[in-house]
PDB file of N, CA and C in Angstrom:
ATOM      1  N   UNK A 307      90.830  98.211  93.407  1.00  0.00           N
ATOM      2  CA  UNK A 307      90.758  98.777  94.742  1.00  0.00           C
ATOM      3  C   UNK A 307      92.098  98.683  95.463  1.00  0.00           C
ATOM      4  N   UNK A 308      92.839  97.633  95.195  1.00  0.00           N
ATOM      5  CA  UNK A 308      94.116  97.472  95.886  1.00  0.00           C
ATOM      6  C   UNK A 308      95.084  98.559  95.459  1.00  0.00           C
ATOM      7  N   UNK A 309      95.159  98.859  94.173  1.00  0.00           N
ATOM      8  CA  UNK A 309      96.068  99.905  93.698  1.00  0.00           C
ATOM      9  C   UNK A 309      95.674 101.251  94.298  1.00  0.00           C
ATOM     10  N   UNK A 310      94.377 101.558  94.333  1.00  0.00           N
ATOM     11  CA  UNK A 310      93.932 102.821  94.911  1.00  0.00           C
ATOM     12  C   UNK A 310      94.270 102.903  96.388  1.00  0.00           C
ATOM     13  N   UNK A 311      94.108 101.811  97.102  1.00  0.00           N
ATOM     14  CA  UNK A 311      94.392 101.842  98.534  1.00  0.00           C
ATOM     15  C   UNK A 311      95.886 101.809  98.829  1.00  0.00           C
ATOM     16  N   UNK A 312      96.703 101.477  97.863  1.00  0.00           N
ATOM     17  CA  UNK A 312      98.162 101.477  98.043  1.00  0.00           C
ATOM     18  C   UNK A 312      98.706 102.846  97.652  1.00  0.00           C
ATOM     19  N   UNK A 313      98.261 103.859  98.373  1.00  0.00           N
ATOM     20  CA  UNK A 313      98.718 105.226  98.144  1.00  0.00           C
ATOM     21  C   UNK A 313      98.447 105.671  96.710  1.00  0.00           C
ATOM     22  N   UNK A 314      97.259 105.350  96.227  1.00  0.00           N
ATOM     23  CA  UNK A 314      96.810 105.770  94.898  1.00  0.00           C
ATOM     24  C   UNK A 314      97.785 105.372  93.798  1.00  0.00           C
ATOM     25  N   UNK A 315      98.309 104.148  93.900  1.00  0.00           N
ATOM     26  CA  UNK A 315      99.173 103.626  92.853  1.00  0.00           C
ATOM     27  C   UNK A 315     100.628 104.033  92.964  1.00  0.00           C
ATOM     28  N   UNK A 316     100.997 104.701  94.043  1.00  0.00           N
ATOM     29  CA  UNK A 316     102.386 105.131  94.195  1.00  0.00           C
ATOM     30  C   UNK A 316     103.229 104.112  94.958  1.00  0.00           C
ATOM     31  N   UNK A 317     102.679 102.980  95.263  1.00  0.00           N
ATOM     32  CA  UNK A 317     103.400 101.914  95.954  1.00  0.00           C
ATOM     33  C   UNK A 317     103.197 100.617  95.191  1.00  0.00           C
ATOM     34  N   UNK A 318     104.221  99.788  95.203  1.00  0.00           N
ATOM     35  CA  UNK A 318     104.106  98.495  94.544  1.00  0.00           C
ATOM     36  C   UNK A 318     103.414  97.517  95.492  1.00  0.00           C
ATOM     37  N   UNK A 319     102.545  96.720  94.948  1.00  0.00           N
ATOM     38  CA  UNK A 319     101.864  95.676  95.707  1.00  0.00           C
ATOM     39  C   UNK A 319     102.322  94.346  95.132  1.00  0.00           C
ATOM     40  N   UNK A 320     102.838  93.474  95.990  1.00  0.00           N
ATOM     41  CA  UNK A 320     103.324  92.173  95.536  1.00  0.00           C
ATOM     42  C   UNK A 320     102.391  91.103  96.074  1.00  0.00           C
ATOM     43  N   UNK A 321     101.795  90.364  95.181  1.00  0.00           N
ATOM     44  CA  UNK A 321     100.924  89.266  95.564  1.00  0.00           C
ATOM     45  C   UNK A 321     101.728  87.980  95.571  1.00  0.00           C
ATOM     46  N   UNK A 322     101.493  87.168  96.574  1.00  0.00           N
ATOM     47  CA  UNK A 322     102.156  85.861  96.567  1.00  0.00           C
ATOM     48  C   UNK A 322     101.545  85.031  95.449  1.00  0.00           C
ATOM     49  N   UNK A 323     102.299  84.078  94.993  1.00  0.00           N
ATOM     50  CA  UNK A 323     101.811  83.231  93.913  1.00  0.00           C
ATOM     51  C   UNK A 323     102.478  83.575  92.601  1.00  0.00           C
ATOM     52  N   UNK A 324     101.850  83.172  91.549  1.00  0.00           N
ATOM     53  CA  UNK A 324     102.445  83.333  90.229  1.00  0.00           C
ATOM     54  C   UNK A 324     103.410  82.197  89.966  1.00  0.00           C
ATOM     55  N   UNK A 325     103.616  81.923  88.728  1.00  0.00           N
ATOM     56  CA  UNK A 325     104.523  80.833  88.359  1.00  0.00           C
ATOM     57  C   UNK A 325     105.966  81.262  88.560  1.00  0.00           C
ATOM     58  N   UNK A 326     106.798  80.347  89.021  1.00  0.00           N
ATOM     59  CA  UNK A 326     108.237  80.611  89.147  1.00  0.00           C
ATOM     60  C   UNK A 326     108.822  80.591  87.751  1.00  0.00           C
ATOM     61  N   UNK A 327     109.589  81.612  87.420  1.00  0.00           N
ATOM     62  CA  UNK A 327     110.158  81.684  86.081  1.00  0.00           C
ATOM     63  C   UNK A 327     111.546  82.288  86.085  1.00  0.00           C
ATOM     64  N   UNK A 328     112.176  82.231  84.945  1.00  0.00           N
ATOM     65  CA  UNK A 328     113.493  82.842  84.774  1.00  0.00           C
ATOM     66  C   UNK A 328     113.354  84.362  84.895  1.00  0.00           C
ATOM     67  N   UNK A 329     114.378  85.005  85.437  1.00  0.00           N
ATOM     68  CA  UNK A 329     114.324  86.453  85.640  1.00  0.00           C
ATOM     69  C   UNK A 329     113.983  87.197  84.359  1.00  0.00           C
ATOM     70  N   UNK A 330     114.686  86.904  83.281  1.00  0.00           N
ATOM     71  CA  UNK A 330     114.466  87.646  82.040  1.00  0.00           C
ATOM     72  C   UNK A 330     113.026  87.497  81.553  1.00  0.00           C
ATOM     73  N   UNK A 331     112.453  86.323  81.715  1.00  0.00           N
ATOM     74  CA  UNK A 331     111.056  86.109  81.322  1.00  0.00           C
ATOM     75  C   UNK A 331     110.127  86.985  82.164  1.00  0.00           C
ATOM     76  N   UNK A 332     110.404  87.072  83.460  1.00  0.00           N
ATOM     77  CA  UNK A 332     109.579  87.900  84.340  1.00  0.00           C
ATOM     78  C   UNK A 332     109.720  89.384  83.982  1.00  0.00           C
ATOM     79  N   UNK A 333     110.937  89.815  83.664  1.00  0.00           N
ATOM     80  CA  UNK A 333     111.157  91.208  83.288  1.00  0.00           C
ATOM     81  C   UNK A 333     110.472  91.520  81.955  1.00  0.00           C
ATOM     82  N   UNK A 334     110.550  90.604  81.002  1.00  0.00           N
ATOM     83  CA  UNK A 334     109.876  90.797  79.711  1.00  0.00           C
ATOM     84  C   UNK A 334     108.365  90.879  79.894  1.00  0.00           C
ATOM     85  N   UNK A 335     107.827  90.055  80.790  1.00  0.00           N
ATOM     86  CA  UNK A 335     106.391  90.083  81.066  1.00  0.00           C
ATOM     87  C   UNK A 335     106.000  91.419  81.694  1.00  0.00           C
ATOM     88  N   UNK A 336     106.805  91.918  82.626  1.00  0.00           N
ATOM     89  CA  UNK A 336     106.525  93.217  83.248  1.00  0.00           C
ATOM     90  C   UNK A 336     106.543  94.327  82.197  1.00  0.00           C
ATOM     91  N   UNK A 337     107.490  94.275  81.278  1.00  0.00           N
ATOM     92  CA  UNK A 337     107.551  95.274  80.201  1.00  0.00           C
ATOM     93  C   UNK A 337     106.293  95.213  79.326  1.00  0.00           C
ATOM     94  N   UNK A 338     105.865  94.007  78.999  1.00  0.00           N
ATOM     95  CA  UNK A 338     104.673  93.846  78.159  1.00  0.00           C
ATOM     96  C   UNK A 338     103.434  94.391  78.869  1.00  0.00           C
ATOM     97  N   UNK A 339     103.322  94.129  80.166  1.00  0.00           N
ATOM     98  CA  UNK A 339     102.185  94.646  80.937  1.00  0.00           C
ATOM     99  C   UNK A 339     102.241  96.168  80.975  1.00  0.00           C
ATOM    100  N   UNK A 340     103.423  96.712  81.265  1.00  0.00           N
ATOM    101  CA  UNK A 340     103.601  98.169  81.301  1.00  0.00           C
ATOM    102  C   UNK A 340     103.259  98.791  79.953  1.00  0.00           C
ATOM    103  N   UNK A 341     103.789  98.217  78.884  1.00  0.00           N
ATOM    104  CA  UNK A 341     103.568  98.763  77.549  1.00  0.00           C
ATOM    105  C   UNK A 341     102.107  98.669  77.125  1.00  0.00           C
ATOM    106  N   UNK A 342     101.371  97.731  77.719  1.00  0.00           N
ATOM    107  CA  UNK A 342      99.947  97.598  77.442  1.00  0.00           C
ATOM    108  C   UNK A 342      99.079  98.466  78.339  1.00  0.00           C
ATOM    109  N   UNK A 343      99.712  99.260  79.217  1.00  0.00           N
ATOM    110  CA  UNK A 343      98.961 100.171  80.077  1.00  0.00           C
ATOM    111  C   UNK A 343      98.705  99.647  81.471  1.00  0.00           C
ATOM    112  N   UNK A 344      99.172  98.444  81.773  1.00  0.00           N
ATOM    113  CA  UNK A 344      98.977  97.879  83.106  1.00  0.00           C
ATOM    114  C   UNK A 344     100.069  98.307  84.066  1.00  0.00           C
ATOM    115  N   UNK A 345      99.841  97.997  85.337  1.00  0.00           N
ATOM    116  CA  UNK A 345     100.831  98.329  86.358  1.00  0.00           C
ATOM    117  C   UNK A 345     100.762  97.288  87.462  1.00  0.00           C
ATOM    118  N   UNK A 346     101.535  96.234  87.336  1.00  0.00           N
ATOM    119  CA  UNK A 346     101.594  95.235  88.393  1.00  0.00           C
ATOM    120  C   UNK A 346     101.628  93.826  87.861  1.00  0.00           C
ATOM    121  N   UNK A 347     102.244  92.976  88.655  1.00  0.00           N
ATOM    122  CA  UNK A 347     102.398  91.566  88.303  1.00  0.00           C
ATOM    123  C   UNK A 347     102.210  90.724  89.556  1.00  0.00           C
ATOM    124  N   UNK A 348     101.774  89.510  89.383  1.00  0.00           N
ATOM    125  CA  UNK A 348     101.719  88.558  90.493  1.00  0.00           C
ATOM    126  C   UNK A 348     103.024  87.778  90.431  1.00  0.00           C
ATOM    127  N   UNK A 349     103.996  88.231  91.209  1.00  0.00           N
ATOM    128  CA  UNK A 349     105.352  87.686  91.131  1.00  0.00           C
ATOM    129  C   UNK A 349     105.902  87.294  92.494  1.00  0.00           C
ATOM    130  N   UNK A 350     105.028  87.098  93.456  1.00  0.00           N
ATOM    131  CA  UNK A 350     105.494  86.800  94.806  1.00  0.00           C
ATOM    132  C   UNK A 350     106.426  85.614  94.886  1.00  0.00           C
ATOM    133  N   UNK A 351     106.076  84.545  94.216  1.00  0.00           N
ATOM    134  CA  UNK A 351     106.911  83.342  94.266  1.00  0.00           C
ATOM    135  C   UNK A 351     108.316  83.643  93.750  1.00  0.00           C
ATOM    136  N   UNK A 352     108.425  84.505  92.761  1.00  0.00           N
ATOM    137  CA  UNK A 352     109.730  84.846  92.193  1.00  0.00           C
ATOM    138  C   UNK A 352     110.557  85.736  93.116  1.00  0.00           C
ATOM    139  N   UNK A 353     109.933  86.345  94.081  1.00  0.00           N
ATOM    140  CA  UNK A 353     110.694  87.152  95.034  1.00  0.00           C
ATOM    141  C   UNK A 353     110.813  86.471  96.388  1.00  0.00           C
ATOM    142  N   UNK A 354     109.758  85.851  96.869  1.00  0.00           N
ATOM    143  CA  UNK A 354     109.767  85.262  98.207  1.00  0.00           C
ATOM    144  C   UNK A 354     110.643  84.020  98.304  1.00  0.00           C
ATOM    145  N   UNK A 355     110.912  83.356  97.205  1.00  0.00           N
ATOM    146  CA  UNK A 355     111.722  82.136  97.242  1.00  0.00           C
ATOM    147  C   UNK A 355     113.184  82.420  96.899  1.00  0.00           C
ATOM    148  N   UNK A 356     113.682  83.570  97.314  1.00  0.00           N
ATOM    149  CA  UNK A 356     115.082  83.967  97.117  1.00  0.00           C
ATOM    150  C   UNK A 356     115.613  84.452  98.455  1.00  0.00           C
ATOM    151  N   UNK A 357     116.935  84.538  98.551  1.00  0.00           N
ATOM    152  CA  UNK A 357     117.457  85.169  99.755  1.00  0.00           C
ATOM    153  C   UNK A 357     117.196  86.672  99.634  1.00  0.00           C
ATOM    154  N   UNK A 358     117.281  87.366 100.739  1.00  0.00           N
ATOM    155  CA  UNK A 358     116.865  88.769 100.778  1.00  0.00           C
ATOM    156  C   UNK A 358     117.599  89.657  99.769  1.00  0.00           C
ATOM    157  N   UNK A 359     118.936  89.608  99.670  1.00  0.00           N
ATOM    158  CA  UNK A 359     119.601  90.476  98.684  1.00  0.00           C
ATOM    159  C   UNK A 359     119.149  90.203  97.243  1.00  0.00           C
ATOM    160  N   UNK A 360     118.974  88.941  96.881  1.00  0.00           N
ATOM    161  CA  UNK A 360     118.524  88.605  95.528  1.00  0.00           C
ATOM    162  C   UNK A 360     117.092  89.075  95.307  1.00  0.00           C
ATOM    163  N   UNK A 361     116.243  88.917  96.317  1.00  0.00           N
ATOM    164  CA  UNK A 361     114.849  89.354  96.204  1.00  0.00           C
ATOM    165  C   UNK A 361     114.773  90.865  96.015  1.00  0.00           C
ATOM    166  N   UNK A 362     115.556  91.602  96.785  1.00  0.00           N
ATOM    167  CA  UNK A 362     115.538  93.059  96.665  1.00  0.00           C
ATOM    168  C   UNK A 362     116.043  93.526  95.306  1.00  0.00           C
ATOM    169  N   UNK A 363     117.056  92.864  94.780  1.00  0.00           N
ATOM    170  CA  UNK A 363     117.564  93.205  93.448  1.00  0.00           C
ATOM    171  C   UNK A 363     116.507  92.915  92.379  1.00  0.00           C
ATOM    172  N   UNK A 364     115.858  91.759  92.473  1.00  0.00           N
ATOM    173  CA  UNK A 364     114.804  91.378  91.531  1.00  0.00           C
ATOM    174  C   UNK A 364     113.663  92.399  91.565  1.00  0.00           C
ATOM    175  N   UNK A 365     113.191  92.723  92.775  1.00  0.00           N
ATOM    176  CA  UNK A 365     112.075  93.657  92.912  1.00  0.00           C
ATOM    177  C   UNK A 365     112.457  95.062  92.459  1.00  0.00           C
ATOM    178  N   UNK A 366     113.689  95.462  92.710  1.00  0.00           N
ATOM    179  CA  UNK A 366     114.156  96.766  92.251  1.00  0.00           C
ATOM    180  C   UNK A 366     114.090  96.854  90.728  1.00  0.00           C
ATOM    181  N   UNK A 367     114.494  95.799  90.061  1.00  0.00           N
ATOM    182  CA  UNK A 367     114.440  95.783  88.598  1.00  0.00           C
ATOM    183  C   UNK A 367     113.003  95.868  88.109  1.00  0.00           C
ATOM    184  N   UNK A 368     112.110  95.109  88.727  1.00  0.00           N
ATOM    185  CA  UNK A 368     110.697  95.142  88.330  1.00  0.00           C
ATOM    186  C   UNK A 368     110.121  96.541  88.541  1.00  0.00           C
ATOM    187  N   UNK A 369     110.419  97.161  89.680  1.00  0.00           N
ATOM    188  CA  UNK A 369     109.899  98.503  89.948  1.00  0.00           C
ATOM    189  C   UNK A 369     110.436  99.519  88.947  1.00  0.00           C
ATOM    190  N   UNK A 370     111.713  99.396  88.569  1.00  0.00           N
ATOM    191  CA  UNK A 370     112.286 100.309  87.582  1.00  0.00           C
ATOM    192  C   UNK A 370     111.638 100.126  86.213  1.00  0.00           C
ATOM    193  N   UNK A 371     111.285  98.899  85.883  1.00  0.00           N
ATOM    194  CA  UNK A 371     110.583  98.646  84.613  1.00  0.00           C
ATOM    195  C   UNK A 371     109.238  99.358  84.618  1.00  0.00           C
ATOM    196  N   UNK A 372     108.443  99.172  85.684  1.00  0.00           N
ATOM    197  CA  UNK A 372     107.126  99.807  85.743  1.00  0.00           C
ATOM    198  C   UNK A 372     107.218 101.325  85.818  1.00  0.00           C
ATOM    199  N   UNK A 373     108.287 101.843  86.434  1.00  0.00           N
ATOM    200  CA  UNK A 373     108.466 103.294  86.527  1.00  0.00           C
ATOM    201  C   UNK A 373     108.971 103.897  85.219  1.00  0.00           C
ATOM    202  N   UNK A 374     109.318 103.044  84.256  1.00  0.00           N
ATOM    203  CA  UNK A 374     109.816 103.519  82.972  1.00  0.00           C
ATOM    204  C   UNK A 374     111.294 103.855  82.989  1.00  0.00           C
ATOM    205  N   UNK A 375     111.983 103.493  84.069  1.00  0.00           N
ATOM    206  CA  UNK A 375     113.418 103.765  84.170  1.00  0.00           C
ATOM    207  C   UNK A 375     114.252 102.746  83.404  1.00  0.00           C
ATOM    208  N   UNK A 376     113.686 101.594  83.116  1.00  0.00           N
ATOM    209  CA  UNK A 376     114.339 100.562  82.312  1.00  0.00           C
ATOM    210  C   UNK A 376     113.442 100.231  81.136  1.00  0.00           C
ATOM    211  N   UNK A 377     114.034 100.091  79.986  1.00  0.00           N
ATOM    212  CA  UNK A 377     113.260  99.735  78.791  1.00  0.00           C
ATOM    213  C   UNK A 377     113.054  98.259  78.694  1.00  0.00           C
TER     214      UNK A 377
END
């Protein structure tokens, strides 16, 4: 329901929580979810516990992975 209410899946939804991990591990996990047909990760802790420029860069990479712009 959350994906449908987020502009029918055209917007990213970030849930707080999730384990804090290394960037590459988080990106690999996003790729695995995408490749398995999923769309989304619980990665709030990995974005909210950074300064704003780092958080935006991290989230941009995750969004590009889900959009298929990054392999």
